[in-house]
Amino acid sequence: MSLFLTSRRLRGGLTGVAVAAMVLTTAACGGTTRGEDEGSGSGGGGSAGASADPDAEIPADLAVAFLPKQLNNPYFDVAATGSERAVGEIEGEFSQVGPSEASASSQVSYINTLTQQGADVILTSANDPNAICSALDQARSGGASVVTFDSDTDPECRDLFINQATADGIAQTQIDLMAEQIGGTGQVAILSATANATNQNTWIELMTEYAASEYPDMEIVTTVYGDDEDEKSFQETQGLLQTYPDLKGIISPTTVGISAAARYLSGSEYKGRVALTGLGTPNQMREFVQDGTVTAFALWNPEDLGYLAAFAGAALAAGQITGEEGETFEAGDLGEYEVGADGVVVLGEPTVFNAENIDDFDF
C-alpha cells in the first residue's frame, strides 16, 4: 500500500511544505482542553471561553496539517490516509510534515513552521508529553486548533485528544492475550517505543498493575526500548532472549516493535517457544500469524483514528465545539462523537487479530 501526499498551500500566503511519496513499511499510541477558568485566552480554534455553535459551518479551504511522530512509519501513513480523506470531504487543504526520527523535541521546528504558515488545524501524535508544549501554545495563540491523537501532550497544550481506545482497555487486552498464550505463568518482557512516549508509558504502567492483580504468576521482568526503529527493535528482541533464557513471552505495544520482534522470532530457535503479542497492523503481521510465529495481537483502525482527528479539528476550527465535556460533533462516516472528561474523545475498543479474521482486514 502506498500513500502519496502532495504539498498544499496553507493560509497566510506562505507555501506549505512539500511531502514526498511514502511507502507503507513500519509504530503504534488522554488530556484536557483549556477552559474559561484556566485563562485559555491564547487557545486556538475559538475554544478560549467561547460558546459552541453546533450549526456553525466549517470554513472554506480549512488548512489542516498532519504531524506524526515520524514520517515513513506505516502506522502513521495509514492514519494520514484517514485524515486526508476527511479533509477532502470537508473540502479543506491537507498537508503532512514531520521528522524522520521519533525523538522528544524533533517535532518542535515543524510546529513553529506551521504556525508561521497560518495552519488552521494541527493534528499531532506527541513524541513527548511536554517537549512540544511551548510550540503548540504559540500555534494556538496564532489561531490554530490543536488536536493530539494516538499519543497525548500535557492536556494544557492542546484542545482535544483523540484516544484510540481507553488506556485500560488497551493494557488489559495485551496482558490477557499474553496470559492466554503462556498459561498465565512465566517471565514476560516489554519491547516499547521511545522512553518518553506518553501512550507507551501509560499502557506499560497499567499492564504491570493489571498483570500483578490478575496474573500473579506472570512476571514482567523488564522493559526495553526500540525507539520505533526497526533494526534497534530487532536487536533489542535478540538481547532480551539472550539475557532471559527462561523468557516465555514478549509484549510490544508498538507496531514497529512487534513486527521487528516477529521477524527475529520467525527465523530463530525461539519460534513457537516464545509468545509474542502487542499492537500491530494486519498487513505487517499477516505473514507471522500465518507461519505460526504470532497467535494473536490487537489494534484499532489507524485510518479511522486519523479520520476522526481531522473531523474533530474541523469542528473546533468552525466553533461547533470548544472541547468541553458533553459536546458532540459529527465525524463523517463514523457518525457522532462526544467529548469526554479532560477533552478526550475515544475512537472505540481495540480489535484482536488472529488466524481466523486477519484476512478480513487490509491496513
mmCIF file of C-alpha atoms in Angstrom, residues 17-291:
data_model
loop_
_atom_site.group_PDB
_atom_site.id
_atom_site.type_symbol
_atom_site.label_atom_id
_atom_site.label_comp_id
_atom_site.label_asym_id
_atom_site.label_seq_id
_atom_site.Cartn_x
_atom_site.Cartn_y
_atom_site.Cartn_z
ATOM 1 C CA VAL A 17 5.971 22.045 2.955
ATOM 2 C CA ALA A 18 6.216 19.522 0.139
ATOM 3 C CA VAL A 19 5.709 15.970 1.267
ATOM 4 C CA ALA A 20 7.356 13.128 -0.616
ATOM 5 C CA ALA A 21 5.615 9.919 -1.590
ATOM 6 C CA MET A 22 5.857 7.322 1.155
ATOM 7 C CA VAL A 23 5.562 3.561 1.105
ATOM 8 C CA LEU A 24 3.997 1.531 3.917
ATOM 9 C CA THR A 25 6.747 -0.394 5.732
ATOM 10 C CA THR A 26 6.796 0.003 9.700
ATOM 11 C CA ALA A 27 4.590 2.261 15.150
ATOM 12 C CA ALA A 28 1.556 2.465 17.125
ATOM 13 C CA CYS A 29 -0.107 5.238 20.995
ATOM 14 C CA GLY A 30 -5.584 11.351 27.334
ATOM 15 C CA GLY A 31 -5.930 15.243 28.166
ATOM 16 C CA THR A 32 -7.922 18.467 28.898
ATOM 17 C CA THR A 33 -8.748 21.491 26.948
ATOM 18 C CA ARG A 34 -8.209 24.885 28.398
ATOM 19 C CA GLY A 35 -11.420 26.248 29.726
ATOM 20 C CA GLU A 36 -12.605 29.674 30.827
ATOM 21 C CA ASP A 37 -11.459 29.160 34.399
ATOM 22 C CA GLU A 38 -7.959 28.294 33.187
ATOM 23 C CA GLY A 39 -7.446 31.528 31.307
ATOM 24 C CA SER A 40 -7.098 29.960 27.907
ATOM 25 C CA GLY A 41 -7.281 33.233 26.032
ATOM 26 C CA SER A 42 -4.387 32.169 23.844
ATOM 27 C CA GLY A 43 -6.050 28.959 22.728
ATOM 28 C CA GLY A 44 -6.801 28.298 19.078
ATOM 29 C CA GLY A 45 -9.907 27.277 17.206
ATOM 30 C CA GLY A 46 -12.167 29.644 19.069
ATOM 31 C CA SER A 47 -12.168 27.435 22.170
ATOM 32 C CA ALA A 48 -10.932 30.124 24.547
ATOM 33 C CA GLY A 49 -14.039 30.771 26.612
ATOM 34 C CA ALA A 50 -16.273 30.892 23.540
ATOM 35 C CA SER A 51 -19.656 29.219 23.282
ATOM 36 C CA ALA A 52 -20.079 26.308 20.909
ATOM 37 C CA ASP A 53 -22.379 26.651 17.907
ATOM 38 C CA PRO A 54 -23.221 23.137 16.666
ATOM 39 C CA ASP A 55 -24.724 24.569 13.476
ATOM 40 C CA ALA A 56 -21.670 26.598 12.505
ATOM 41 C CA GLU A 57 -20.266 25.875 9.047
ATOM 42 C CA ILE A 58 -16.727 24.630 8.568
ATOM 43 C CA PRO A 59 -14.637 27.423 6.992
ATOM 44 C CA ALA A 60 -13.818 27.074 3.312
ATOM 45 C CA ASP A 61 -10.326 25.824 2.432
ATOM 46 C CA LEU A 62 -9.544 24.889 6.029
ATOM 47 C CA ALA A 63 -5.787 24.256 6.253
ATOM 48 C CA VAL A 64 -5.203 21.017 8.173
ATOM 49 C CA ALA A 65 -1.643 19.883 8.934
ATOM 50 C CA PHE A 66 -0.818 16.305 9.937
ATOM 51 C CA LEU A 67 2.306 15.958 12.114
ATOM 52 C CA PRO A 68 3.074 12.341 13.105
ATOM 53 C CA LYS A 69 5.774 11.125 15.438
ATOM 54 C CA GLN A 70 7.871 10.344 12.381
ATOM 55 C CA LEU A 71 7.488 10.076 8.635
ATOM 56 C CA ASN A 72 7.777 6.813 6.676
ATOM 57 C CA ASN A 73 6.126 4.923 9.510
ATOM 58 C CA PRO A 74 3.382 2.587 8.241
ATOM 59 C CA TYR A 75 1.074 3.158 11.206
ATOM 60 C CA PHE A 76 1.087 6.907 10.710
ATOM 61 C CA ASP A 77 0.936 6.542 6.937
ATOM 62 C CA VAL A 78 -2.395 4.775 7.382
ATOM 63 C CA ALA A 79 -3.593 7.392 9.894
ATOM 64 C CA ALA A 80 -2.624 10.124 7.429
ATOM 65 C CA THR A 81 -4.726 8.422 4.762
ATOM 66 C CA GLY A 82 -7.744 8.769 7.040
ATOM 67 C CA SER A 83 -7.030 12.417 7.829
ATOM 68 C CA GLU A 84 -6.533 13.290 4.191
ATOM 69 C CA ARG A 85 -9.807 11.583 3.290
ATOM 70 C CA ALA A 86 -11.664 13.550 5.977
ATOM 71 C CA VAL A 87 -10.123 16.846 4.871
ATOM 72 C CA GLY A 88 -11.159 16.057 1.309
ATOM 73 C CA GLU A 89 -14.740 15.517 2.437
ATOM 74 C CA ILE A 90 -14.856 18.963 4.054
ATOM 75 C CA GLU A 91 -13.090 20.458 1.010
ATOM 76 C CA GLY A 92 -10.140 21.614 3.049
ATOM 77 C CA GLU A 93 -6.402 21.679 2.329
ATOM 78 C CA PHE A 94 -4.280 18.836 3.713
ATOM 79 C CA SER A 95 -0.527 18.707 4.290
ATOM 80 C CA GLN A 96 1.787 16.342 6.120
ATOM 81 C CA VAL A 97 5.141 17.228 7.661
ATOM 82 C CA GLY A 98 7.288 15.590 10.299
ATOM 83 C CA PRO A 99 10.674 14.346 11.476
ATOM 84 C CA SER A 100 12.432 11.226 10.287
ATOM 85 C CA GLU A 101 13.226 10.176 13.859
ATOM 86 C CA ALA A 102 10.858 9.998 16.820
ATOM 87 C CA SER A 103 12.918 11.970 19.336
ATOM 88 C CA ALA A 104 11.408 14.104 22.096
ATOM 89 C CA SER A 105 11.879 17.544 20.553
ATOM 90 C CA SER A 106 12.032 16.630 16.856
ATOM 91 C CA GLN A 107 8.533 17.965 16.165
ATOM 92 C CA VAL A 108 9.114 21.476 17.520
ATOM 93 C CA SER A 109 10.537 23.068 14.373
ATOM 94 C CA TYR A 110 7.677 21.696 12.279
ATOM 95 C CA ILE A 111 5.090 23.164 14.642
ATOM 96 C CA ASN A 112 6.840 26.535 14.502
ATOM 97 C CA THR A 113 6.807 26.478 10.709
ATOM 98 C CA LEU A 114 3.124 25.534 10.608
ATOM 99 C CA THR A 115 2.373 28.435 12.957
ATOM 100 C CA GLN A 116 4.229 30.827 10.665
ATOM 101 C CA GLN A 117 2.317 29.463 7.694
ATOM 102 C CA GLY A 118 -1.012 30.007 9.419
ATOM 103 C CA ALA A 119 -2.263 26.445 9.730
ATOM 104 C CA ASP A 120 -5.878 26.359 10.909
ATOM 105 C CA VAL A 121 -5.663 22.886 12.449
ATOM 106 C CA ILE A 122 -2.649 20.907 13.639
ATOM 107 C CA LEU A 123 -3.088 17.159 14.177
ATOM 108 C CA THR A 124 -0.169 15.597 16.030
ATOM 109 C CA SER A 125 0.925 12.477 17.872
ATOM 110 C CA ALA A 126 3.404 13.629 20.503
ATOM 111 C CA ASN A 127 6.809 12.049 20.938
ATOM 112 C CA ASP A 128 6.987 13.602 24.410
ATOM 113 C CA PRO A 129 4.204 14.986 26.646
ATOM 114 C CA ASN A 130 5.996 18.259 27.367
ATOM 115 C CA ALA A 131 8.687 18.911 24.766
ATOM 116 C CA ILE A 132 6.323 20.419 22.171
ATOM 117 C CA CYS A 133 4.042 22.305 24.572
ATOM 118 C CA SER A 134 5.614 25.733 24.122
ATOM 119 C CA ALA A 135 5.445 25.442 20.347
ATOM 120 C CA LEU A 136 1.825 24.291 20.482
ATOM 121 C CA ASP A 137 0.928 27.185 22.776
ATOM 122 C CA GLN A 138 2.321 29.592 20.185
ATOM 123 C CA ALA A 139 0.346 27.825 17.461
ATOM 124 C CA ARG A 140 -2.855 28.171 19.456
ATOM 125 C CA SER A 141 -2.076 31.810 20.175
ATOM 126 C CA GLY A 142 -1.854 32.255 16.412
ATOM 127 C CA GLY A 143 -5.352 30.837 15.971
ATOM 128 C CA ALA A 144 -4.690 27.160 15.274
ATOM 129 C CA SER A 145 -6.813 24.405 16.773
ATOM 130 C CA VAL A 146 -4.591 21.643 18.145
ATOM 131 C CA VAL A 147 -5.751 18.043 18.228
ATOM 132 C CA THR A 148 -3.474 15.322 19.528
ATOM 133 C CA PHE A 149 -4.131 11.714 18.582
ATOM 134 C CA ASP A 150 -2.533 8.378 19.421
ATOM 135 C CA SER A 151 -0.104 9.937 21.959
ATOM 136 C CA ASP A 152 -1.080 12.969 24.008
ATOM 137 C CA THR A 153 0.742 16.036 25.238
ATOM 138 C CA ASP A 154 0.192 17.625 28.605
ATOM 139 C CA PRO A 155 -3.543 18.396 28.422
ATOM 140 C CA GLU A 156 -2.865 22.105 28.831
ATOM 141 C CA CYS A 157 -1.123 22.191 25.462
ATOM 142 C CA ARG A 158 -3.955 21.137 23.164
ATOM 143 C CA ASP A 159 -7.683 21.450 22.566
ATOM 144 C CA LEU A 160 -8.647 17.786 22.182
ATOM 145 C CA PHE A 161 -7.055 14.354 22.394
ATOM 146 C CA ILE A 162 -8.357 11.574 20.151
ATOM 147 C CA ASN A 163 -7.701 8.378 22.058
ATOM 148 C CA GLN A 164 -7.662 5.200 20.011
ATOM 149 C CA ALA A 165 -9.247 3.256 22.868
ATOM 150 C CA THR A 166 -9.291 3.513 26.627
ATOM 151 C CA ALA A 167 -5.869 3.051 28.144
ATOM 152 C CA ASP A 168 -7.226 0.359 30.446
ATOM 153 C CA GLY A 169 -8.767 -1.498 27.516
ATOM 154 C CA ILE A 170 -5.522 -1.453 25.537
ATOM 155 C CA ALA A 171 -3.416 -2.571 28.511
ATOM 156 C CA GLN A 172 -5.752 -5.308 29.644
ATOM 157 C CA THR A 173 -6.212 -6.714 26.139
ATOM 158 C CA GLN A 174 -2.465 -7.174 25.680
ATOM 159 C CA ILE A 175 -1.980 -8.809 29.081
ATOM 160 C CA ASP A 176 -4.973 -11.108 28.560
ATOM 161 C CA LEU A 177 -3.647 -12.172 25.155
ATOM 162 C CA MET A 178 -0.234 -12.960 26.616
ATOM 163 C CA ALA A 179 -1.707 -14.803 29.616
ATOM 164 C CA GLU A 180 -3.802 -16.962 27.303
ATOM 165 C CA GLN A 181 -0.752 -17.917 25.261
ATOM 166 C CA ILE A 182 1.581 -18.765 28.164
ATOM 167 C CA GLY A 183 -0.970 -20.178 30.562
ATOM 168 C CA GLY A 184 -0.807 -17.172 32.853
ATOM 169 C CA THR A 185 2.622 -18.010 34.211
ATOM 170 C CA GLY A 186 6.238 -17.207 33.372
ATOM 171 C CA GLN A 187 8.616 -14.363 32.584
ATOM 172 C CA VAL A 188 7.453 -11.677 30.165
ATOM 173 C CA ALA A 189 9.337 -8.674 28.760
ATOM 174 C CA ILE A 190 8.029 -5.483 27.172
ATOM 175 C CA LEU A 191 9.520 -4.043 23.987
ATOM 176 C CA SER A 192 8.403 -0.411 23.868
ATOM 177 C CA ALA A 193 8.946 2.515 21.513
ATOM 178 C CA THR A 194 10.705 5.562 22.995
ATOM 179 C CA ALA A 195 11.256 6.037 26.705
ATOM 180 C CA ASN A 196 9.269 9.299 26.737
ATOM 181 C CA ALA A 197 6.246 8.185 24.685
ATOM 182 C CA THR A 198 3.154 9.205 26.648
ATOM 183 C CA ASN A 199 0.931 6.418 25.431
ATOM 184 C CA GLN A 200 3.518 3.675 25.791
ATOM 185 C CA ASN A 201 4.350 4.617 29.371
ATOM 186 C CA THR A 202 0.688 4.808 30.351
ATOM 187 C CA TRP A 203 -0.019 1.384 28.876
ATOM 188 C CA ILE A 204 3.069 -0.177 30.449
ATOM 189 C CA GLU A 205 2.130 1.105 33.895
ATOM 190 C CA LEU A 206 -1.415 -0.211 33.516
ATOM 191 C CA MET A 207 -0.213 -3.538 32.090
ATOM 192 C CA THR A 208 2.113 -4.020 35.050
ATOM 193 C CA GLU A 209 -0.651 -3.267 37.563
ATOM 194 C CA TYR A 210 -3.197 -5.455 35.778
ATOM 195 C CA ALA A 211 -0.800 -8.394 35.425
ATOM 196 C CA ALA A 212 0.110 -8.236 39.116
ATOM 197 C CA SER A 213 -3.561 -8.226 40.047
ATOM 198 C CA GLU A 214 -4.972 -10.788 37.639
ATOM 199 C CA TYR A 215 -1.985 -12.993 36.796
ATOM 200 C CA PRO A 216 0.321 -13.094 39.854
ATOM 201 C CA ASP A 217 2.387 -15.904 38.315
ATOM 202 C CA MET A 218 3.212 -13.746 35.289
ATOM 203 C CA GLU A 219 6.410 -11.792 35.964
ATOM 204 C CA ILE A 220 7.207 -8.721 33.862
ATOM 205 C CA VAL A 221 10.976 -8.790 34.116
ATOM 206 C CA THR A 222 11.999 -5.700 32.131
ATOM 207 C CA THR A 223 11.076 -3.043 29.588
ATOM 208 C CA VAL A 224 13.419 -2.215 26.720
ATOM 209 C CA TYR A 225 13.133 0.477 24.059
ATOM 210 C CA GLY A 226 13.491 0.097 20.318
ATOM 211 C CA ASP A 227 12.846 3.812 19.695
ATOM 212 C CA ASP A 228 10.365 2.901 16.949
ATOM 213 C CA GLU A 229 13.307 1.887 14.790
ATOM 214 C CA ASP A 230 13.075 -1.470 13.074
ATOM 215 C CA GLU A 231 16.702 -2.533 13.403
ATOM 216 C CA LYS A 232 17.048 -1.403 17.016
ATOM 217 C CA SER A 233 13.812 -3.192 17.938
ATOM 218 C CA PHE A 234 15.142 -6.327 16.202
ATOM 219 C CA GLN A 235 18.369 -6.115 18.214
ATOM 220 C CA GLU A 236 16.534 -5.483 21.480
ATOM 221 C CA THR A 237 14.491 -8.627 20.866
ATOM 222 C CA GLN A 238 17.658 -10.627 20.397
ATOM 223 C CA GLY A 239 19.103 -9.100 23.581
ATOM 224 C CA LEU A 240 16.021 -9.996 25.608
ATOM 225 C CA LEU A 241 16.247 -13.643 24.633
ATOM 226 C CA GLN A 242 19.947 -13.792 25.460
ATOM 227 C CA THR A 243 19.508 -12.051 28.813
ATOM 228 C CA TYR A 244 16.439 -14.017 29.908
ATOM 229 C CA PRO A 245 16.813 -17.644 28.756
ATOM 230 C CA ASP A 246 13.552 -18.577 30.526
ATOM 231 C CA LEU A 247 11.533 -15.837 28.870
ATOM 232 C CA LYS A 248 8.063 -17.067 27.963
ATOM 233 C CA GLY A 249 6.753 -14.048 26.076
ATOM 234 C CA ILE A 250 7.266 -10.531 24.709
ATOM 235 C CA ILE A 251 4.650 -7.785 24.604
ATOM 236 C CA SER A 252 5.334 -4.941 22.166
ATOM 237 C CA PRO A 253 2.746 -2.134 22.278
ATOM 238 C CA THR A 254 4.121 -0.509 19.128
ATOM 239 C CA THR A 255 3.720 -1.626 15.526
ATOM 240 C CA VAL A 256 7.391 -1.140 14.708
ATOM 241 C CA GLY A 257 8.456 -3.207 17.699
ATOM 242 C CA ILE A 258 6.041 -6.090 17.259
ATOM 243 C CA SER A 259 6.887 -6.573 13.581
ATOM 244 C CA ALA A 260 10.638 -6.431 14.246
ATOM 245 C CA ALA A 261 10.291 -8.908 17.121
ATOM 246 C CA ALA A 262 8.181 -11.205 14.951
ATOM 247 C CA ARG A 263 10.793 -11.094 12.216
ATOM 248 C CA TYR A 264 13.501 -12.122 14.655
ATOM 249 C CA LEU A 265 11.459 -14.892 16.257
ATOM 250 C CA SER A 266 10.286 -16.305 12.934
ATOM 251 C CA GLY A 267 13.861 -17.081 11.887
ATOM 252 C CA SER A 268 15.137 -18.268 15.244
ATOM 253 C CA GLU A 269 15.010 -21.299 17.507
ATOM 254 C CA TYR A 270 12.524 -19.414 19.682
ATOM 255 C CA LYS A 271 9.706 -19.573 17.134
ATOM 256 C CA GLY A 272 6.809 -21.375 18.789
ATOM 257 C CA ARG A 273 8.588 -21.314 22.155
ATOM 258 C CA VAL A 274 8.373 -17.600 22.997
ATOM 259 C CA ALA A 275 4.971 -15.965 22.634
ATOM 260 C CA LEU A 276 4.639 -12.523 21.086
ATOM 261 C CA THR A 277 1.727 -10.117 21.210
ATOM 262 C CA GLY A 278 1.106 -6.386 21.313
ATOM 263 C CA LEU A 279 -0.139 -3.774 18.885
ATOM 264 C CA GLY A 280 0.323 -4.219 15.147
ATOM 265 C CA THR A 281 -1.367 -3.756 11.806
ATOM 266 C CA PRO A 282 -2.838 -6.773 9.995
ATOM 267 C CA ASN A 283 -0.838 -6.196 6.818
ATOM 268 C CA GLN A 284 2.538 -6.150 8.544
ATOM 269 C CA MET A 285 1.727 -9.080 10.840
ATOM 270 C CA ARG A 286 -0.155 -11.373 8.437
ATOM 271 C CA GLU A 287 2.836 -13.482 7.431
ATOM 272 C CA PHE A 288 3.829 -14.031 11.059
ATOM 273 C CA VAL A 289 0.341 -15.150 12.010
ATOM 274 C CA GLN A 290 0.196 -17.465 9.020
ATOM 275 C CA ASP A 291 3.590 -19.056 9.785
#
